[in-house]
mmCIF file of C-alpha atoms and ligand atoms in Angstrom:
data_model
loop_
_atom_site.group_PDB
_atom_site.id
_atom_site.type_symbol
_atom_site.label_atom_id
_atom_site.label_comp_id
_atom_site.label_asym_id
_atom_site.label_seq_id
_atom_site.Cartn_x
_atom_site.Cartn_y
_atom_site.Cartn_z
ATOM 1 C CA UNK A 224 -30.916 27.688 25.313
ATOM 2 C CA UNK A 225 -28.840 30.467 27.372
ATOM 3 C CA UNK A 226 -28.578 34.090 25.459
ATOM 4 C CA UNK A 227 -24.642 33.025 25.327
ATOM 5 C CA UNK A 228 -24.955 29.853 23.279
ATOM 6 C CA UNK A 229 -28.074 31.401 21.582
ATOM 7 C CA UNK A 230 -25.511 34.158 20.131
ATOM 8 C CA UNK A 231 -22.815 31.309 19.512
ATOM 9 C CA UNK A 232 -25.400 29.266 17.054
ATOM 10 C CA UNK A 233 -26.809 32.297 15.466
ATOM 11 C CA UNK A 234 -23.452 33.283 14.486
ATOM 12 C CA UNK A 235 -21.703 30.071 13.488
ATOM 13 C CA UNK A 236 -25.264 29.904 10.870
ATOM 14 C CA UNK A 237 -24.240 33.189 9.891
ATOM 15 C CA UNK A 238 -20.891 32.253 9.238
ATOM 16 C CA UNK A 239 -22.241 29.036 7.416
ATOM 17 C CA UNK A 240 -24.223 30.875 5.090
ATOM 18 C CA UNK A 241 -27.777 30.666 6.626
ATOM 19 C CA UNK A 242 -29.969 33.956 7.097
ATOM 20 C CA UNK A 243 -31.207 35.336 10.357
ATOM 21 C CA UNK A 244 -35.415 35.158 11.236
ATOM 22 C CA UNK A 245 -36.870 38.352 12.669
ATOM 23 C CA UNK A 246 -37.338 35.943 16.032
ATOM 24 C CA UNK A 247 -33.907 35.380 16.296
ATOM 25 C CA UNK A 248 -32.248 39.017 15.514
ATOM 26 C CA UNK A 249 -35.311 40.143 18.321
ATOM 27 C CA UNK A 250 -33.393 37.902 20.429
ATOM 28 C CA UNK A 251 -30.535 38.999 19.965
ATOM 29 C CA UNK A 252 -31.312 42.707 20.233
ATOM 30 C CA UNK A 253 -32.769 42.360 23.841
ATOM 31 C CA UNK A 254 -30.626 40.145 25.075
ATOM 32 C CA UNK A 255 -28.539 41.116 28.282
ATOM 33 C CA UNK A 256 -24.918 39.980 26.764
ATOM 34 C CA UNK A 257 -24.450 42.393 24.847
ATOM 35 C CA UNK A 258 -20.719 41.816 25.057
ATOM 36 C CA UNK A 259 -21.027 38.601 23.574
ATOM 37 C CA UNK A 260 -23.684 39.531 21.116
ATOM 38 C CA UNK A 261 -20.750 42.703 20.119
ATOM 39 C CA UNK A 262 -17.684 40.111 19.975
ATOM 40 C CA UNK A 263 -19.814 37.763 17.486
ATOM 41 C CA UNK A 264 -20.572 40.471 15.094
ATOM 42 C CA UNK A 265 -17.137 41.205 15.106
ATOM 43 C CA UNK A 266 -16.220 37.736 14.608
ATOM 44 C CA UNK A 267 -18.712 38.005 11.678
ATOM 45 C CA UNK A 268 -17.438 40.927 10.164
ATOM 46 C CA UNK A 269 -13.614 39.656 10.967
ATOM 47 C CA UNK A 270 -14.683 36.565 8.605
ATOM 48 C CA UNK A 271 -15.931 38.366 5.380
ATOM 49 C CA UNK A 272 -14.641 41.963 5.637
ATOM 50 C CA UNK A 273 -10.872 41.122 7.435
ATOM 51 C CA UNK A 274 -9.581 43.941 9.156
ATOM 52 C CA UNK A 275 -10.137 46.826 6.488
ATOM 53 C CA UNK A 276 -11.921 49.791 7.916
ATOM 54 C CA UNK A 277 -13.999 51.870 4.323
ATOM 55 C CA UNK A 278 -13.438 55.443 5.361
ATOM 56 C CA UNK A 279 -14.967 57.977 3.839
ATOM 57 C CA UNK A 280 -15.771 62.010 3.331
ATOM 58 C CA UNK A 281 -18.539 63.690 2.699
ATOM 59 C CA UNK A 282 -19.573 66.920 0.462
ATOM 60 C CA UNK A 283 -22.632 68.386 0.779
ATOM 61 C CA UNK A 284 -22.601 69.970 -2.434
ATOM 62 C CA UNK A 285 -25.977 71.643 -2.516
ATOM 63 C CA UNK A 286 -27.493 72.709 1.270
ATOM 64 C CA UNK A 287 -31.010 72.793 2.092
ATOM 65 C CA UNK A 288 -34.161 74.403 0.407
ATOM 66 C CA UNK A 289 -34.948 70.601 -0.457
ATOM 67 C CA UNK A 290 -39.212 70.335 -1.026
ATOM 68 C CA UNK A 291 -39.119 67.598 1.268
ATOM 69 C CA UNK A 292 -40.278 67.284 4.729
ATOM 70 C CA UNK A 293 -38.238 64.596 6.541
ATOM 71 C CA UNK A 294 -38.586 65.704 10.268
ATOM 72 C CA UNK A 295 -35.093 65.218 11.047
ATOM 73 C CA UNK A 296 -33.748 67.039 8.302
ATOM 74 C CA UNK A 297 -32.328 70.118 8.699
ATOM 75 C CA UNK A 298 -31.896 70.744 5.185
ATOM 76 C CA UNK A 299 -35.927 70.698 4.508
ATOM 77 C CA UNK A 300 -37.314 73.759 3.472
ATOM 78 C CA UNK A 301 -39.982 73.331 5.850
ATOM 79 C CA UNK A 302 -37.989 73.929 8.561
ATOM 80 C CA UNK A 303 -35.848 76.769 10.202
ATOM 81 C CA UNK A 304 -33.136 75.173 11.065
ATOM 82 C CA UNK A 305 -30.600 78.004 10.647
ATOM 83 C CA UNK A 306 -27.990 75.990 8.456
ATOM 84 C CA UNK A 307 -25.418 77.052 5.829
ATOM 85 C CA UNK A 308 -27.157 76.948 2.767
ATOM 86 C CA UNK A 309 -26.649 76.916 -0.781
ATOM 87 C CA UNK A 310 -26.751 76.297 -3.854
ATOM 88 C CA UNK A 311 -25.273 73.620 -5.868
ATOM 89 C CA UNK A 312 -21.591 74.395 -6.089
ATOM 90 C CA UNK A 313 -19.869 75.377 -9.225
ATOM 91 C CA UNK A 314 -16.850 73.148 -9.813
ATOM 92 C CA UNK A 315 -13.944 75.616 -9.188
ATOM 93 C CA UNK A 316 -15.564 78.141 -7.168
ATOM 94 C CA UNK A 317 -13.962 78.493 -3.084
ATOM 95 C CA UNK A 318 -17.321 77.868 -1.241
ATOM 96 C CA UNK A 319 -16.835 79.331 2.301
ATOM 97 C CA UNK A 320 -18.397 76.939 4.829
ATOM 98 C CA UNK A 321 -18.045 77.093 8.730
ATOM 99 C CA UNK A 322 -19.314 74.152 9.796
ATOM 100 C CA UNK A 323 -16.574 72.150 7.820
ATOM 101 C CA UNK A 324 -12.664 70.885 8.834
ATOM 102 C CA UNK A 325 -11.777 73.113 6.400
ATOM 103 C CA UNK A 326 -13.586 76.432 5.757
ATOM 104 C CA UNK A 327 -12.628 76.980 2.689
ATOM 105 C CA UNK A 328 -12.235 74.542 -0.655
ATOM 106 C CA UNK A 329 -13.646 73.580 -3.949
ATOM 107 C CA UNK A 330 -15.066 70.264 -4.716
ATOM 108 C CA UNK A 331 -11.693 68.978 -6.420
ATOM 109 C CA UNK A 332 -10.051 70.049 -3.438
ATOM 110 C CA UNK A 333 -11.985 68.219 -1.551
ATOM 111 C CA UNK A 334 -12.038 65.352 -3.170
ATOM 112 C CA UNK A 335 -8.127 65.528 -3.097
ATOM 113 C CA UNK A 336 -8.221 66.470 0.887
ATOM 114 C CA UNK A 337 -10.285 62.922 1.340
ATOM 115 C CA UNK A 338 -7.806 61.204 -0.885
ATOM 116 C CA UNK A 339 -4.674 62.592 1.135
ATOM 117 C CA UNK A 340 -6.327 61.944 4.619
ATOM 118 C CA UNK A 341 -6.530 58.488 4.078
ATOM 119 C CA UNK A 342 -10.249 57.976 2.569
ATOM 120 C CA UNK A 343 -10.801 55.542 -0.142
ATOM 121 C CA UNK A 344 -14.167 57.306 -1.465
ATOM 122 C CA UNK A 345 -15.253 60.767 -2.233
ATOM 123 C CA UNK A 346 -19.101 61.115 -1.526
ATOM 124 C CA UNK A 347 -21.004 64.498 -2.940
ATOM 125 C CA UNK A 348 -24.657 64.773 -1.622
ATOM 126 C CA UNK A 349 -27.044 67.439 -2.619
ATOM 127 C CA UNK A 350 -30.326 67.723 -0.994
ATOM 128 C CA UNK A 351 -32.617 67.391 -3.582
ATOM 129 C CA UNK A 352 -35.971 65.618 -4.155
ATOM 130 C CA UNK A 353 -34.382 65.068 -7.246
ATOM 131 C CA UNK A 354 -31.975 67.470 -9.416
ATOM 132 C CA UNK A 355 -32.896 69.588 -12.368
ATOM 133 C CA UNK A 356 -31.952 68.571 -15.826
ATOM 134 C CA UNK A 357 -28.889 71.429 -15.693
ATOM 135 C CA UNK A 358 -27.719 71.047 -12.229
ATOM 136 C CA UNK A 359 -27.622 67.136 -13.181
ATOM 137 C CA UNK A 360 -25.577 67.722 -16.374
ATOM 138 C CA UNK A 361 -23.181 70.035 -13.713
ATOM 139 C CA UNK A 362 -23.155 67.186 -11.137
ATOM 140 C CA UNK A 363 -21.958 64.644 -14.313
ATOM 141 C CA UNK A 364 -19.048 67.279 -15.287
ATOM 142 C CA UNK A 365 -17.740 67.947 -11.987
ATOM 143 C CA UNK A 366 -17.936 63.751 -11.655
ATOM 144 C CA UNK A 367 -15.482 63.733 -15.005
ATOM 145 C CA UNK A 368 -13.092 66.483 -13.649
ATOM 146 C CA UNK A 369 -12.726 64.609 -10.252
ATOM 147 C CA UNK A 370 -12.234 61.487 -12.062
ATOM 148 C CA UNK A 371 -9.635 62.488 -14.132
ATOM 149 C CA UNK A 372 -7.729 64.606 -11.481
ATOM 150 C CA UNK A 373 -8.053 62.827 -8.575
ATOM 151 C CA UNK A 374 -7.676 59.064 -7.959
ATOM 152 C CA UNK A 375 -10.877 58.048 -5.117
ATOM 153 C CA UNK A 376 -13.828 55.801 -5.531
ATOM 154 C CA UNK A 377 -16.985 58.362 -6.507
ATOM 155 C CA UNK A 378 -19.946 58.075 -4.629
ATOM 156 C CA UNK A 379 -22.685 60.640 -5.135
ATOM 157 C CA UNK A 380 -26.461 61.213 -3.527
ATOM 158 C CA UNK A 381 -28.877 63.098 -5.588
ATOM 159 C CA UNK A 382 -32.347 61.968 -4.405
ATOM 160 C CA UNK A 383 -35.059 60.132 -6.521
ATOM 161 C CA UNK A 384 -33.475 58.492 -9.531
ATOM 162 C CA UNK A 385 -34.452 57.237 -13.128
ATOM 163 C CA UNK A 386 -33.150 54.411 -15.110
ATOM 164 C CA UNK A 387 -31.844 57.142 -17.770
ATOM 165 C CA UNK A 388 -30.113 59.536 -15.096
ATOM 166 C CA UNK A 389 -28.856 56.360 -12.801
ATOM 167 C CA UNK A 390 -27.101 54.440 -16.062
ATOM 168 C CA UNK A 391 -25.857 57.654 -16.864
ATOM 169 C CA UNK A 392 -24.077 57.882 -13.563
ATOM 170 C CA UNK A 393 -22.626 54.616 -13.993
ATOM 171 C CA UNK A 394 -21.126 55.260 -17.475
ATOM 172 C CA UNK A 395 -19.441 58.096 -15.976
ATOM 173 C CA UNK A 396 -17.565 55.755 -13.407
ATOM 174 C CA UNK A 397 -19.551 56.893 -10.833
ATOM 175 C CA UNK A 398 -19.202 53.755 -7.868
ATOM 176 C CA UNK A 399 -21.633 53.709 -5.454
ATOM 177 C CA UNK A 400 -25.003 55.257 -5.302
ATOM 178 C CA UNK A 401 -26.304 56.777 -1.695
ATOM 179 C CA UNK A 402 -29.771 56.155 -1.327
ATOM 180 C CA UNK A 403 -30.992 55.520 2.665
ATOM 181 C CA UNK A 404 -33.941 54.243 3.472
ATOM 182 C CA UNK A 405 -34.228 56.211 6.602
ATOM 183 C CA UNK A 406 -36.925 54.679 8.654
ATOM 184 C CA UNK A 407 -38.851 51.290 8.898
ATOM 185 C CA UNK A 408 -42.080 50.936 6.360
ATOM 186 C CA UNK A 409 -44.327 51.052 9.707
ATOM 187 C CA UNK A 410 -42.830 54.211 10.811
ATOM 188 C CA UNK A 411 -42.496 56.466 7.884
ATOM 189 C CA UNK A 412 -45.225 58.397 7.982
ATOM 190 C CA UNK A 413 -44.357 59.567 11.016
ATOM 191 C CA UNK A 414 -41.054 60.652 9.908
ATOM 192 C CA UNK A 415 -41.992 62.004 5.991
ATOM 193 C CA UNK A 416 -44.874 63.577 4.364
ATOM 194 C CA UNK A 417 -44.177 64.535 0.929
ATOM 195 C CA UNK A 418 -42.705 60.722 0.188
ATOM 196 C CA UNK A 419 -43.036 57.441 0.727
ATOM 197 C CA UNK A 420 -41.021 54.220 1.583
ATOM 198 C CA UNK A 421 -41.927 52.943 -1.779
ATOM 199 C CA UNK A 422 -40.311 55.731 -2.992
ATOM 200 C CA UNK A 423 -37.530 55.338 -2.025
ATOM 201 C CA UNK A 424 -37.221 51.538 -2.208
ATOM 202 C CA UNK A 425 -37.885 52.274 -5.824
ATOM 203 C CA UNK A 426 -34.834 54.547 -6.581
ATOM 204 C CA UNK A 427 -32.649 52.048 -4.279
ATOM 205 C CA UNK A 428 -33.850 49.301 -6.426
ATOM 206 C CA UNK A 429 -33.456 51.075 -9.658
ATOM 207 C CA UNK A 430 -29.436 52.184 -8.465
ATOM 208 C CA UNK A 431 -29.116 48.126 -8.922
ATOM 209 C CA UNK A 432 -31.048 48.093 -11.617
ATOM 210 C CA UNK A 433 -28.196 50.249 -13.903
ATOM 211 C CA UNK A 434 -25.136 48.302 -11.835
ATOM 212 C CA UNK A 435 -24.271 51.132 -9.169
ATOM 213 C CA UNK A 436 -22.838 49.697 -5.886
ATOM 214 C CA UNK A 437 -25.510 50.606 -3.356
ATOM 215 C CA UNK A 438 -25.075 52.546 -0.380
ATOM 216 C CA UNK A 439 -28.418 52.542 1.357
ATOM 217 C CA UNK A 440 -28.786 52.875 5.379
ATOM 218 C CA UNK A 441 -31.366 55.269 7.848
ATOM 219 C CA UNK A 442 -30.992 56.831 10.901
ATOM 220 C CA UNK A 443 -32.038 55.412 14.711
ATOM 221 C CA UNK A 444 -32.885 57.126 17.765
ATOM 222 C CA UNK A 445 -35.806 59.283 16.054
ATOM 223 C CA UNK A 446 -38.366 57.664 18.315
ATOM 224 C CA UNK A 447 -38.841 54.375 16.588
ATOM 225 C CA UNK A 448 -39.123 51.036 18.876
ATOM 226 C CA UNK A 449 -36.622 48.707 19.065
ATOM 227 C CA UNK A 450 -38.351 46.254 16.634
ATOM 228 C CA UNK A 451 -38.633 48.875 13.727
ATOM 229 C CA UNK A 452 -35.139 49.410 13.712
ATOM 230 C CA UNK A 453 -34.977 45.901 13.059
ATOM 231 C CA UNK A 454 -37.576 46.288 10.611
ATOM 232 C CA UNK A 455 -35.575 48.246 8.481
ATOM 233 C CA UNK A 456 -32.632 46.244 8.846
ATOM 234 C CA UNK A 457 -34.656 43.706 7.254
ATOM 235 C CA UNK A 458 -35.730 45.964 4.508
ATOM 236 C CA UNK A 459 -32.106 46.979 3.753
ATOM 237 C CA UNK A 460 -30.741 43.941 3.923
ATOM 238 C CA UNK A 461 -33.372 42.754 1.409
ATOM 239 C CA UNK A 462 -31.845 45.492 -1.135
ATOM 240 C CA UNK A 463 -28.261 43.686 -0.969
ATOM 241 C CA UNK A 464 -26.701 47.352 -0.489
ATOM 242 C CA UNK A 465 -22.571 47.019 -0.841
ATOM 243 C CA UNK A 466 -23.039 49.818 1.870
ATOM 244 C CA UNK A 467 -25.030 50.248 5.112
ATOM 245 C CA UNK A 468 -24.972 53.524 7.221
ATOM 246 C CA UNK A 469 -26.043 53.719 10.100
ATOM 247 C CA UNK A 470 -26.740 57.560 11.048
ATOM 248 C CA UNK A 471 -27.855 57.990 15.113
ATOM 249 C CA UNK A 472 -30.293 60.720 14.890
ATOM 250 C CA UNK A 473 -28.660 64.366 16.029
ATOM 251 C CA UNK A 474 -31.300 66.433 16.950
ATOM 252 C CA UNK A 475 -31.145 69.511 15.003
ATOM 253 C CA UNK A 476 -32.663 72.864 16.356
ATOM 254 C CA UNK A 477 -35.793 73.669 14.371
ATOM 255 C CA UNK A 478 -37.111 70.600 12.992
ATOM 256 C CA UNK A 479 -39.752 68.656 14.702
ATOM 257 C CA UNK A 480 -37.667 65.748 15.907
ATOM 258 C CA UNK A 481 -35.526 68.583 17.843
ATOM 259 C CA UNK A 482 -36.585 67.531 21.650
ATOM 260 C CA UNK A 483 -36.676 63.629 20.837
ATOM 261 C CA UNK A 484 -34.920 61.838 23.501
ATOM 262 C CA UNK A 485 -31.738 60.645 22.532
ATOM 263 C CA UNK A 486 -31.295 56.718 21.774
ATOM 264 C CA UNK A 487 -28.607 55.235 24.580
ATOM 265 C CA UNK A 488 -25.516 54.151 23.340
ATOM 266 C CA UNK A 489 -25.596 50.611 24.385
ATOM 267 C CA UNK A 490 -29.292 50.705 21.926
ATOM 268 C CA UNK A 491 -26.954 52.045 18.939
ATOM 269 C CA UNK A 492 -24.308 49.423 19.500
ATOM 270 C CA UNK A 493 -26.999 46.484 19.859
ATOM 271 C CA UNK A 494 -28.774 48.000 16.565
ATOM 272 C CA UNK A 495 -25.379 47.622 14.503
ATOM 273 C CA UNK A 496 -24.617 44.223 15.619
ATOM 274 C CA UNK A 497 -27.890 42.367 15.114
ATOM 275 C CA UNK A 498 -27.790 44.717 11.727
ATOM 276 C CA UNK A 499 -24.313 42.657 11.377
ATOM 277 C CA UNK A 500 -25.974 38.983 11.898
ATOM 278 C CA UNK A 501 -28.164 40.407 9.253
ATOM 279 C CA UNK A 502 -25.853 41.694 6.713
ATOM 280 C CA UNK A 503 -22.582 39.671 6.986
ATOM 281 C CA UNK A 504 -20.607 40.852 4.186
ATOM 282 C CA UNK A 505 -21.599 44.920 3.645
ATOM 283 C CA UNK A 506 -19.750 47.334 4.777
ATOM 284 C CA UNK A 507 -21.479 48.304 7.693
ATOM 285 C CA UNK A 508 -20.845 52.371 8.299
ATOM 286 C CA UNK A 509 -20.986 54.919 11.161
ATOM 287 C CA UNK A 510 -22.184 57.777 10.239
ATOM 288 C CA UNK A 511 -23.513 60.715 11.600
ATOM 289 C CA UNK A 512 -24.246 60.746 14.765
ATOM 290 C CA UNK A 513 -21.175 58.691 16.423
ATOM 291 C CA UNK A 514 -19.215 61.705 18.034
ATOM 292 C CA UNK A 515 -22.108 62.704 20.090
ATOM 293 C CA UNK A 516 -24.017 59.188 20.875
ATOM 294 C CA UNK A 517 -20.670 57.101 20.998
ATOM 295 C CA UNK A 518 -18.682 58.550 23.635
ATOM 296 C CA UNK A 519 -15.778 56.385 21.947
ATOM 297 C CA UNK A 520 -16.409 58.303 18.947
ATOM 298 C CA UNK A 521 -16.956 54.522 17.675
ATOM 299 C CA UNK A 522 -14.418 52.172 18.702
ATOM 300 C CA UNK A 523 -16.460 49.874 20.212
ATOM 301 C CA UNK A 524 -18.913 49.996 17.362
ATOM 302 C CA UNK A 525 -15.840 48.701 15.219
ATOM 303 C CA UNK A 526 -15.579 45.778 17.419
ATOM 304 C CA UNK A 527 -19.011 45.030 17.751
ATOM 305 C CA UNK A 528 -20.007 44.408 13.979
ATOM 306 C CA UNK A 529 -18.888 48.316 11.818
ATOM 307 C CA UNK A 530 -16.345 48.261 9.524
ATOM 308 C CA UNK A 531 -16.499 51.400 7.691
ATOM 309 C CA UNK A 532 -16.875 55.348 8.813
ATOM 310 C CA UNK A 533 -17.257 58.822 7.727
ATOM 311 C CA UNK A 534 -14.620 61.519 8.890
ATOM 312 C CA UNK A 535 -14.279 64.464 8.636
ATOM 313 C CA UNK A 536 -17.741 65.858 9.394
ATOM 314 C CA UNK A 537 -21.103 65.427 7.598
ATOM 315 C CA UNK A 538 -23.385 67.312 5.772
ATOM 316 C CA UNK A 539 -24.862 70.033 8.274
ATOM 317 C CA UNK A 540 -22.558 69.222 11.312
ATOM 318 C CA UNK A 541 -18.911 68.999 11.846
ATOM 319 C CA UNK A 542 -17.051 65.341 12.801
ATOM 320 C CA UNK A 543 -13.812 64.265 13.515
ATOM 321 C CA UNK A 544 -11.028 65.255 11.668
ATOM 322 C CA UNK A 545 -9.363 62.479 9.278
ATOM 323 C CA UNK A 546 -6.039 62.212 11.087
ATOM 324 C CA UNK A 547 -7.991 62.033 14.659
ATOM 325 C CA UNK A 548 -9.651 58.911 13.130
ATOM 326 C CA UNK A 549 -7.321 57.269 11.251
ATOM 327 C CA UNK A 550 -5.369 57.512 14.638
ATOM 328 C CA UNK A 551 -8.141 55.758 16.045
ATOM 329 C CA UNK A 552 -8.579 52.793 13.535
ATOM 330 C CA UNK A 553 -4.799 51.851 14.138
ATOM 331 C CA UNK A 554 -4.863 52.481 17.910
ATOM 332 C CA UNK A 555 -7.565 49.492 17.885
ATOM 333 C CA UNK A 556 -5.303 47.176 15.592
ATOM 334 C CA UNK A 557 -7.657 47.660 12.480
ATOM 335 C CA UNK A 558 -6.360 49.352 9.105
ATOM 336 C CA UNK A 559 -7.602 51.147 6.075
HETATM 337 S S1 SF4 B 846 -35.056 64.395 0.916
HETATM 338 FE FE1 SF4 B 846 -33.026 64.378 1.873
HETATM 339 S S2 SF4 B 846 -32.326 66.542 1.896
HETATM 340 FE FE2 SF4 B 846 -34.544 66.539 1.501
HETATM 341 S S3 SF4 B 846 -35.505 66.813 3.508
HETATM 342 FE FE3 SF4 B 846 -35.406 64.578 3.126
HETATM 343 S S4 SF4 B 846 -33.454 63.911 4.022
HETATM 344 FE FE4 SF4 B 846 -33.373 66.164 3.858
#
């Protein structure tokens, strides 16, 4: 069968309801029509997820000194990486940040800056292996003062979970857990030391577990093959996540993964399509990573099979600003 009609089947099973082989989504990742393999994952994601574009903002509410040792993690302790850091934010204290939109602002006014610029979801991440009992019980007030002052979806990413600490989350009205699984099983070890997959499949399973939408992605371009990021495509999609992003690694200056040849754009843009054939109905995210690897700053990754981003920066690096997006999304007849 030619690649075209190959891409044409694949998708009308997709659209019928049938699941994707690891065969087939290799197929489709190496195959040389990569414009029709882009216009069927938008077809896909035109089917189940209209033309809505999820846009989101981060806060990192607690910068580096995390125990970990993800290589491409500028917020690792083992690493000196030079970022802004500090500690976990008091609710109503201005934190002074450079790398930010904004340089100056308190959680609820940031929270209340992404509601006003057009996200639908407030996201605070703190780079943790987990939190300590009182910086969790700070996380859960500043969660009831943002709910009750500001009206945005909460999504929050904390690190390793328990049943106790993720049901607690949940009875707070927290939405979405963020929870990525970063890097395919067979590559992990290369990437992280101090965990393990099975770590962190366990937290992402136990975030269902309590009834938290999950949000649960990785990051390409950190010198995997082509076939692990389809690997852990697979393993995500296994998870069911609500939410997929898809970070493209940005090398930071100081970690180990710092000189790793960057992934080519076409690459990214294949990855989040076949990821597409694979997860028909999430809300498939651009995150980190787009402004420098997608010189569209990710317009053709919303036509080819993304229908959600993050604006206005990210956690140790600055982004696009809201409006600048938002612009986008319209120019390319999509909405929020
Ligand atoms: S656990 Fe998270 S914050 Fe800590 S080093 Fe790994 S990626 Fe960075």
């Amino acid at each position: 069968m030619q690649n075209h009609d190959f891409i044409h089947v694949k998708t009308n099973n997709v659209l019928a309801g049938l699941a994707v082989s690891f065969e087939d989504a290799e197929r489709l990742l190496f195959t040389k029509d990569i414009g029709t393999l882009a216009q069927c994952a938008n077809t896909i994601t035109r089917a189940f997820n209209a033309n809505k574009v999820d846009v989101e903002m981060l806060l990192n509410a607690k910068s580096g000194t995390c125990p970990e040792n993800c290589s491409f993690c500028s917020q690792s302790s083992f690493y000196d990486s030079r970022i802004n850091k500090y500690p976990l934010l008091p609710t109503e204290i201005i934190l002074q940040r450079a790398q930010i939109v904004l340089p100056t602002e308190v959680i609820l006014q940031r929270a209340q800056i992404a509601k006003e610029g057009g996200a639908s979801s407030f996201c605070q991440v703190c780079a943790y292996r987990a939190p300590p009992e009182k910086e969790f019980l700070q996380i859960c007030k500043t969660i009831v003062e943002i709910k009750n002052k500001v009206d945005i979806d909460i999504n929050v990413s904390l690190g390793f979970m328990t049943h106790a600490r993720a049901g607690k989350l949940k009875s707070l009205g927290v939405k979405r857990y963020n929870h990525n699984l970063e890097a395919a099983e067979s590559y992990f070890s290369k990437i992280c030391k101090t965990h393990d997959f099975a770590d962190r499949m366990k937290t992402a399973q136990i975030v269902k577990d309590e009834g938290l939408e999950l949000c649960c992605g990785g990051i390409i371009g950190m010198g995997e093959t082509p076939q692990q990021r389809l690997e852990l495509g697979f393993s995500i999609a296994s998870l069911r996540p609500e939410e997929v992003p898809v970070n493209i690694l940005v090398a930071q200056q100081g970690t180990p993964l710092a000189q790793i040849p960057q992934i080519a754009g076409d690459d990214a843009i294949r990855t989040i399509a076949v990821w597409r054939f694979l997860m028909p109905k999430t809300i498939l995210k651009i995150a980190g990573g787009r402004e420098l690897h997608l010189k569209d700053n990710g317009r053709l990754a919303l036509r080819a099979g993304a229908n959600g981003l993050i604006t206005g920066g990210y956690l140790t690096i600055g982004g696009n600003s809201p409006d600048k997006d938002l612009q986008m999304i319209h120019e390319i007849g999509l909405h929020t």
